[in-house]
Coordinates of C-alpha atoms in Angstrom, one line a residue:
Chain A
M1159 CA -7.8 47.4 -63.7
F1160 CA -9.0 45.8 -60.6
V1161 CA -6.5 44.1 -58.2
P1162 CA -8.6 40.9 -57.8
N1163 CA -8.9 40.5 -61.6
L1164 CA -5.1 41.0 -62.0
I1165 CA -4.7 38.2 -59.4
G1166 CA -7.2 36.2 -61.5
Y1167 CA -5.1 36.6 -64.7
A1168 CA -2.0 35.7 -62.7
R1169 CA -3.8 32.5 -61.6
V1170 CA -4.6 31.6 -65.2
V1171 CA -0.9 32.0 -66.2
L1172 CA 0.3 30.0 -63.2
A1173 CA -2.2 27.2 -64.0
L1174 CA -1.0 27.0 -67.6
I1175 CA 2.6 26.8 -66.5
C1176 CA 1.7 24.2 -63.9
F1177 CA 0.0 21.8 -66.4
F1178 CA 2.7 22.4 -69.0
L1179 CA 5.3 21.2 -66.4
L1180 CA 3.3 18.5 -64.7
P1181 CA 4.3 15.6 -67.0
C1182 CA 8.0 16.3 -66.8
C1183 CA 8.9 18.3 -63.7
P1184 CA 6.8 17.5 -60.7
W1185 CA 8.2 19.9 -58.1
P1186 CA 8.1 23.2 -60.0
A1187 CA 4.6 22.2 -61.2
I1188 CA 3.5 21.6 -57.6
F1189 CA 5.0 24.9 -56.6
C1190 CA 2.9 26.7 -59.2
Y1191 CA -0.2 24.7 -58.1
L1192 CA 0.3 25.7 -54.4
L1193 CA 0.8 29.3 -55.4
N1194 CA -2.4 29.1 -57.4
V1195 CA -4.3 27.8 -54.4
L1196 CA -2.8 30.6 -52.2
L1197 CA -3.8 33.3 -54.7
D1198 CA -7.3 31.7 -54.9
E1199 CA -7.7 32.2 -51.1
F1200 CA -6.3 35.7 -51.4
D1201 CA -8.2 37.2 -54.3
G1202 CA -11.6 36.7 -52.6
H1203 CA -10.4 38.6 -49.5
A1204 CA -8.8 41.3 -51.7
A1205 CA -12.0 41.8 -53.7
R1206 CA -14.1 42.3 -50.6
A1207 CA -11.5 44.5 -48.8
L1208 CA -11.0 46.8 -51.7
N1209 CA -14.7 46.7 -52.7
Q1210 CA -13.7 45.4 -56.1
S1211 CA -16.0 42.4 -56.4
T1212 CA -17.2 41.9 -59.9
K1213 CA -19.3 39.2 -61.6
F1214 CA -16.5 38.8 -64.2
G1215 CA -14.0 38.2 -61.4
A1216 CA -16.2 35.7 -59.7
M1217 CA -16.7 33.9 -63.0
M1218 CA -13.0 33.9 -63.9
D1219 CA -12.3 32.5 -60.4
M1220 CA -14.6 29.6 -60.8
L1221 CA -13.6 28.8 -64.3
T1222 CA -9.9 28.7 -63.2
D1223 CA -10.9 26.3 -60.4
R1224 CA -12.9 24.0 -62.8
C1225 CA -10.2 24.0 -65.5
A1226 CA -7.5 23.3 -63.0
T1227 CA -9.4 20.4 -61.5
M1228 CA -10.1 19.1 -65.0
C1229 CA -6.5 19.3 -66.1
L1230 CA -5.3 17.6 -62.9
L1231 CA -7.7 14.7 -63.5
V1232 CA -6.3 14.4 -67.1
N1233 CA -2.7 14.0 -65.7
L1234 CA -4.0 11.5 -63.1
S1235 CA -5.6 9.5 -65.9
L1236 CA -2.1 9.3 -67.5
L1237 CA -0.6 8.1 -64.2
Y1238 CA -3.4 5.7 -63.3
P1239 CA -4.9 4.7 -66.8
A1240 CA -6.9 1.9 -65.3
Y1241 CA -9.0 4.5 -63.4
T1242 CA -9.5 6.8 -66.4
F1243 CA -13.3 6.3 -66.5
L1244 CA -13.7 7.2 -62.8
F1245 CA -11.6 10.4 -63.4
Q1246 CA -13.8 11.2 -66.4
L1247 CA -17.0 10.7 -64.3
S1248 CA -15.5 13.0 -61.6
M1249 CA -14.7 15.8 -64.0
C1250 CA -18.1 15.6 -65.7
L1251 CA -19.9 15.7 -62.4
D1252 CA -17.7 18.6 -61.2
I1253 CA -18.4 20.7 -64.4
S1254 CA -22.1 19.8 -64.7
S1255 CA -23.1 20.3 -61.1
H1256 CA -21.3 23.7 -60.8
W1257 CA -22.6 24.9 -64.2
L1258 CA -26.2 23.8 -63.8
H1259 CA -26.2 25.2 -60.2
L1260 CA -24.8 28.5 -61.3
H1261 CA -27.1 28.8 -64.3
S1262 CA -30.3 28.0 -62.3
S1263 CA -29.4 30.4 -59.6
T1264 CA -28.5 33.1 -62.1
I1265 CA -31.9 32.7 -63.7
K1266 CA -33.5 32.8 -60.3
G1267 CA -31.5 35.9 -59.4
S1268 CA -29.2 34.8 -56.6
V1269 CA -26.2 37.0 -55.9
S1270 CA -23.5 34.3 -55.5
H1271 CA -23.4 30.6 -56.4
K1272 CA -22.2 30.0 -52.8
S1273 CA -25.4 31.2 -51.3
I1274 CA -28.0 28.4 -51.7
D1275 CA -31.7 28.2 -51.3
L1276 CA -32.2 25.9 -48.3
S1277 CA -36.0 25.8 -48.3
G1278 CA -36.5 23.6 -51.4
N1279 CA -34.5 20.5 -50.7
P1280 CA -35.8 17.8 -48.2
I1281 CA -32.3 16.6 -47.5
L1282 CA -31.3 20.1 -46.5
R1283 CA -34.3 20.4 -44.2
D1284 CA -32.9 17.7 -41.9
I1285 CA -31.9 19.2 -38.6
P1286 CA -28.4 17.6 -38.3
T1287 CA -27.7 18.6 -41.9
F1288 CA -29.0 22.1 -41.1
I1289 CA -26.5 22.4 -38.2
L1290 CA -23.8 21.1 -40.6
L1291 CA -24.8 23.8 -43.1
L1292 CA -24.6 26.5 -40.4
L1293 CA -20.9 25.5 -40.3
F1294 CA -21.1 25.6 -44.2
P1295 CA -18.3 28.0 -44.8
A1296 CA -15.8 25.9 -42.8
C1297 CA -17.1 22.6 -44.1
S1298 CA -17.2 24.0 -47.6
V1299 CA -13.5 24.8 -47.4
C1300 CA -12.6 21.4 -45.9
D1301 CA -14.7 19.8 -48.5
V1302 CA -13.2 21.6 -51.5
R1303 CA -9.6 21.5 -50.2
G1304 CA -10.0 17.9 -49.0
N1305 CA -11.1 17.0 -52.5
E1306 CA -8.3 18.8 -54.1
L1307 CA -5.8 17.4 -51.6
F1308 CA -7.0 13.9 -52.6
F1309 CA -6.0 14.5 -56.3
C1310 CA -2.7 16.2 -55.3
L1311 CA -1.8 13.2 -53.0
L1312 CA -2.6 10.7 -55.8
Y1313 CA -0.1 12.7 -58.0
L1314 CA 2.5 13.0 -55.3
L1315 CA 2.4 9.3 -54.2
H1316 CA 3.1 8.3 -57.8
H1317 CA 6.3 10.3 -57.7
I1318 CA 7.7 9.6 -54.2
E1319 CA 9.9 6.5 -54.0
E1320 CA 9.1 5.3 -50.5
P1321 CA 6.1 7.2 -49.2
A1322 CA 5.6 7.5 -45.4
G1323 CA 2.7 5.6 -43.9
W1324 CA 0.9 8.7 -42.7
L1325 CA 0.6 9.9 -46.3
Y1326 CA -1.5 6.8 -47.1
A1327 CA -3.6 7.5 -44.0
L1328 CA -4.1 11.1 -45.3
L1329 CA -5.0 9.8 -48.7
L1330 CA -7.7 7.6 -47.2
V1331 CA -9.2 10.5 -45.2
C1332 CA -9.1 12.7 -48.4
A1333 CA -10.6 9.9 -50.4
L1334 CA -13.6 9.8 -48.1
I1335 CA -13.9 13.6 -48.3
A1336 CA -13.7 13.4 -52.2
L1337 CA -16.5 10.7 -52.1
A1338 CA -18.6 12.9 -49.9
K1339 CA -18.1 15.9 -52.2
A1340 CA -19.1 13.8 -55.2
A1341 CA -22.3 12.8 -53.4
I1342 CA -23.0 16.5 -52.5
S1343 CA -22.4 17.4 -56.2
V1344 CA -25.0 14.9 -57.3
V1345 CA -27.5 16.5 -54.8
H1346 CA -26.6 19.9 -56.3
L1347 CA -27.0 18.6 -59.8
V1348 CA -30.5 17.1 -59.1
T1349 CA -31.6 20.2 -57.1
A1350 CA -30.5 22.6 -59.8
S1351 CA -32.3 20.4 -62.5
Q1352 CA -35.5 20.5 -60.5
N1353 CA -35.2 24.3 -60.0
M1354 CA -34.8 24.7 -63.8
A1355 CA -37.7 22.4 -64.5
A1356 CA -39.8 24.4 -62.1
L1357 CA -38.8 27.7 -63.8
D1358 CA -39.6 26.1 -67.2
T1359 CA -43.0 25.0 -66.0
A1360 CA -43.8 28.4 -64.5
E1361 CA -42.8 30.0 -67.8
R1362 CA -44.9 27.7 -69.9
Q1363 CA -47.9 28.3 -67.7
S1364 CA -47.6 32.0 -67.8
A1365 CA -47.2 31.8 -71.6
K1366 CA -50.5 29.8 -71.8
K1367 CA -52.4 32.4 -69.8
Q1368 CA -51.4 35.1 -72.3
Chain B
N1171 CA -2.9 -12.7 -81.4
P1172 CA -5.9 -12.6 -83.7
G1173 CA -8.4 -12.8 -80.8
E1174 CA -7.1 -9.6 -79.2
T1175 CA -7.0 -7.8 -82.5
D1176 CA -10.7 -8.7 -83.2
F1177 CA -11.7 -7.5 -79.8
S1178 CA -9.9 -4.2 -80.0
Y1179 CA -11.3 -3.5 -83.5
A1180 CA -14.8 -4.3 -82.2
R1181 CA -14.3 -1.8 -79.3
V1182 CA -13.1 0.9 -81.7
V1183 CA -16.0 0.3 -84.1
L1184 CA -18.5 0.4 -81.2
A1185 CA -17.0 3.6 -79.8
L1186 CA -17.2 5.3 -83.2
I1187 CA -20.8 4.1 -83.7
S1188 CA -21.7 5.4 -80.2
F1189 CA -20.2 8.7 -81.0
F1190 CA -22.0 8.9 -84.3
L1191 CA -25.3 8.1 -82.6
I1192 CA -24.7 10.8 -80.0
A1193 CA -24.1 13.3 -82.9
L1194 CA -27.2 12.1 -84.7
L1195 CA -29.5 12.3 -81.6
D1196 CA -28.0 15.8 -80.9
A1197 CA -29.1 17.0 -84.3
F1198 CA -32.5 15.3 -83.8
D1199 CA -33.5 16.5 -80.3
G1200 CA -33.3 20.2 -81.3
H1201 CA -35.7 19.6 -84.2
A1202 CA -38.0 17.4 -82.0
A1203 CA -38.1 20.1 -79.4
R1204 CA -39.2 22.7 -81.9
A1205 CA -41.6 20.4 -83.7
L1206 CA -43.4 19.3 -80.6
N1207 CA -43.2 22.7 -78.9
Q1208 CA -41.3 21.1 -76.0
S1209 CA -38.3 23.4 -75.9
T1210 CA -37.2 23.9 -72.3
K1211 CA -34.3 25.8 -70.7
F1212 CA -33.4 22.6 -68.8
G1213 CA -33.3 20.6 -72.1
A1214 CA -31.1 23.2 -73.8
M1215 CA -28.8 23.1 -70.8
M1216 CA -28.6 19.3 -70.6
D1217 CA -27.9 19.3 -74.4
M1218 CA -25.0 21.6 -74.0
L1219 CA -23.6 19.9 -70.9
T1220 CA -23.7 16.6 -72.7
D1221 CA -21.8 18.1 -75.7
R1222 CA -19.2 19.7 -73.4
C1223 CA -18.7 16.5 -71.3
A1224 CA -18.5 14.2 -74.3
T1225 CA -15.8 16.4 -76.0
M1226 CA -13.9 16.6 -72.6
C1227 CA -13.9 12.8 -72.2
L1228 CA -12.8 12.2 -75.7
L1229 CA -9.9 14.5 -75.2
V1230 CA -9.0 12.6 -72.1
N1231 CA -8.8 9.4 -74.1
L1232 CA -6.8 11.1 -76.8
S1233 CA -4.3 12.2 -74.2
L1234 CA -3.9 8.6 -73.3
L1235 CA -3.3 7.7 -76.9
Y1236 CA -1.0 10.7 -77.7
P1237 CA 0.5 11.5 -74.3
A1238 CA 3.1 13.9 -75.9
Y1239 CA 0.2 16.2 -76.9
T1240 CA -1.6 16.1 -73.5
F1241 CA -1.0 19.9 -72.9
L1242 CA -2.6 20.8 -76.2
F1243 CA -5.7 18.6 -75.4
Q1244 CA -5.9 20.2 -72.0
V1245 CA -5.8 23.7 -73.5
S1246 CA -8.4 22.7 -76.0
M1247 CA -10.9 21.4 -73.3
C1248 CA -10.3 24.4 -71.1
L1249 CA -11.0 26.7 -74.0
D1250 CA -14.1 24.8 -75.0
I1251 CA -15.6 24.8 -71.5
S1252 CA -14.6 28.4 -70.6
S1253 CA -15.7 30.0 -73.9
H1254 CA -19.1 28.3 -73.8
W1255 CA -19.7 28.9 -70.1
L1256 CA -18.7 32.6 -70.1
H1257 CA -20.7 33.2 -73.3
L1258 CA -23.8 31.5 -71.9
H1259 CA -23.4 33.3 -68.6
S1260 CA -23.0 36.7 -70.1
S1261 CA -25.9 36.3 -72.5
T1262 CA -28.1 34.9 -69.6
I1263 CA -27.4 38.0 -67.6
K1264 CA -28.0 40.1 -70.6
G1265 CA -31.3 38.3 -71.1
S1266 CA -31.0 36.3 -74.4
V1267 CA -33.3 33.4 -75.0
S1268 CA -30.8 30.9 -76.3
H1269 CA -27.0 30.9 -76.3
K1270 CA -27.1 30.6 -80.1
S1271 CA -29.0 33.9 -80.5
I1272 CA -26.3 36.5 -79.8
D1273 CA -25.8 40.2 -80.1
L1274 CA -24.5 40.2 -83.7
S1275 CA -23.7 43.9 -83.8
G1276 CA -20.5 43.7 -81.9
N1277 CA -18.3 41.2 -83.8
P1278 CA -18.0 40.6 -87.6
I1279 CA -16.4 37.2 -87.2
L1280 CA -19.3 36.0 -85.0
R1281 CA -21.8 37.4 -87.4
V1282 CA -20.6 35.1 -90.2
Y1283 CA -20.4 32.2 -87.8
Y1284 CA -24.0 32.4 -86.7
T1285 CA -25.8 33.7 -89.7
S1286 CA -28.4 31.2 -90.6
K1287 CA -30.9 30.5 -93.3
G1288 CA -33.8 28.5 -92.0
T1289 CA -32.8 25.7 -89.6
F1290 CA -29.5 24.8 -91.3
T1291 CA -26.5 26.9 -90.3
P1292 CA -23.8 25.9 -92.8
V1293 CA -20.8 27.5 -91.2
L1294 CA -21.6 26.5 -87.7
F1295 CA -22.4 23.0 -88.7
V1296 CA -19.2 22.5 -90.7
M1297 CA -17.1 24.0 -87.8
C1298 CA -18.6 21.8 -85.1
A1299 CA -18.7 18.6 -87.3
G1300 CA -15.2 19.2 -88.5
N1301 CA -13.9 19.7 -85.0
E1302 CA -15.6 16.5 -83.7
L1303 CA -14.5 14.6 -86.7
F1304 CA -10.9 15.7 -86.1
F1305 CA -10.9 14.1 -82.6
C1306 CA -12.7 11.0 -83.9
L1307 CA -10.1 10.5 -86.7
L1308 CA -7.2 10.9 -84.2
Y1309 CA -8.8 8.1 -82.3
L1310 CA -9.5 5.9 -85.3
L1311 CA -6.1 6.4 -87.0
H1312 CA -4.3 5.4 -83.8
H1313 CA -6.0 2.0 -84.0
I1314 CA -5.2 1.2 -87.7
E1315 CA -2.2 -0.9 -87.1
E1316 CA -1.3 -1.8 -90.7
P1317 CA -1.7 1.2 -93.0
A1318 CA -0.2 -0.9 -95.8
V1319 CA -3.2 -3.2 -95.8
C1320 CA -5.6 -0.5 -97.3
V1321 CA -3.3 2.3 -98.4
S1322 CA -5.9 4.2 -100.5
V1323 CA -8.4 4.3 -97.6
T1324 CA -5.8 5.4 -95.0
G1325 CA -4.4 8.0 -97.4
W1326 CA -7.9 9.6 -97.7
L1327 CA -8.3 9.4 -93.9
Y1328 CA -5.1 11.3 -93.4
A1329 CA -6.1 13.9 -96.0
L1330 CA -9.5 14.3 -94.2
L1331 CA -7.5 14.5 -90.9
L1332 CA -5.6 17.5 -92.2
V1333 CA -8.7 19.3 -93.4
C1334 CA -10.4 18.7 -90.0
A1335 CA -7.2 19.8 -88.2
L1336 CA -7.5 23.2 -89.9
I1337 CA -11.2 23.4 -89.1
S1338 CA -10.4 22.5 -85.5
L1339 CA -7.8 25.3 -85.4
A1340 CA -10.2 27.8 -86.8
K1341 CA -12.9 26.8 -84.2
A1342 CA -10.3 27.2 -81.4
A1343 CA -9.6 30.7 -82.7
I1344 CA -13.3 31.5 -82.8
S1345 CA -13.7 30.2 -79.2
V1346 CA -11.0 32.6 -78.2
V1347 CA -13.0 35.4 -79.8
H1348 CA -16.1 34.3 -78.0
L1349 CA -14.2 34.2 -74.7
V1350 CA -12.8 37.7 -75.1
T1351 CA -16.2 39.1 -76.3
A1352 CA -18.1 37.5 -73.4
S1353 CA -15.5 38.8 -70.9
Q1354 CA -15.9 42.3 -72.3
N1355 CA -19.7 42.0 -72.1
M1356 CA -19.5 40.9 -68.5
A1357 CA -17.0 43.7 -67.7
A1358 CA -19.4 46.2 -69.3
L1359 CA -22.4 44.8 -67.3
D1360 CA -20.3 45.1 -64.1
T1361 CA -19.3 48.7 -64.9
A1362 CA -22.9 49.7 -65.6
E1363 CA -24.0 48.1 -62.3
R1364 CA -21.3 49.9 -60.3
Q1365 CA -22.3 53.2 -61.9
S1366 CA -26.0 52.8 -61.2
A1367 CA -25.1 51.7 -57.6
K1368 CA -23.0 54.9 -57.2
K1369 CA -26.0 57.1 -58.4
Q1370 CA -28.2 55.6 -55.6

């Protein structure tokens, strides 16, 4: 039994408890959610430190993230039903872009879905973007957490009687980050589709030669 | 207000027609791909992603209609996404051609589920159709405001809902089996990899 996988199972249980409590008891639910985020940061480090990285662990980690985001968007649809379609688009984009990207890189043989092939994409060949991507680890964290924080703030602001002004300012900043992340997800989705189409074409051509 | 009722019925009917067309095209594109010899990995992937997202979005709308059952719908969509994703991922690493062709030796339940004769797979078809129909019926029955108007039709619909609910439950159980099997496969692949790395 690997420690990171045990943390992974704990995260799944925490997530289930969180979403069970979300409609009725905001603060215990938020506590579970924050604990979940903490464990998420921790299990990656634990896996590398203890040399217990596994494909299964990485997969479980990502599935937990995808499902937690999905479930949070369901609850947000209940709180803001007028925006349901936007939340549906967001969860479809999130699932599709990650899935297609992981699948195309698995077929191509990459080690982790977080290591990307920079050579193929013209947007990514831009110098300013390239510099940005050198800072990718930091930006990636801000991007992912900023996106998550946006959804959490939407939930919180619905439950706080008289929210402070700075919370709305934070919401605006996070909204911009969430928008940027959505745009990047679309790029990932298109790139991964092109990669898969290229793999398909190569496969059909080699089949013809036989 | 008669105008409002007409509009909401029109929306319900259009939604159901759209869903039916999606299901029809889904059955059709597989046959077209094989007939025209235009099967691609990308096409298969897009097909599955469309199915997963459509189911997910329908469950969101059902959560809005039946908010007391939101947690059950959330569990259902997480199970749907996770079991398919983990199964596809483990079989891709293992090297299978399609996620529908699986290693049947391991699990007797999955063997029955996938055994096919020709292009028609009865058990799989009934399971998937019944599951989708359950969600569609939940949506439809929420919008029938006066069951007394056509009692016999509504009665049949509720009977059909019960049958589909049982199918949906069975499909969920099978998804759990898939999830566990795929996890075990991945763990086995990981172990094999670590052992071969040690030998080097």
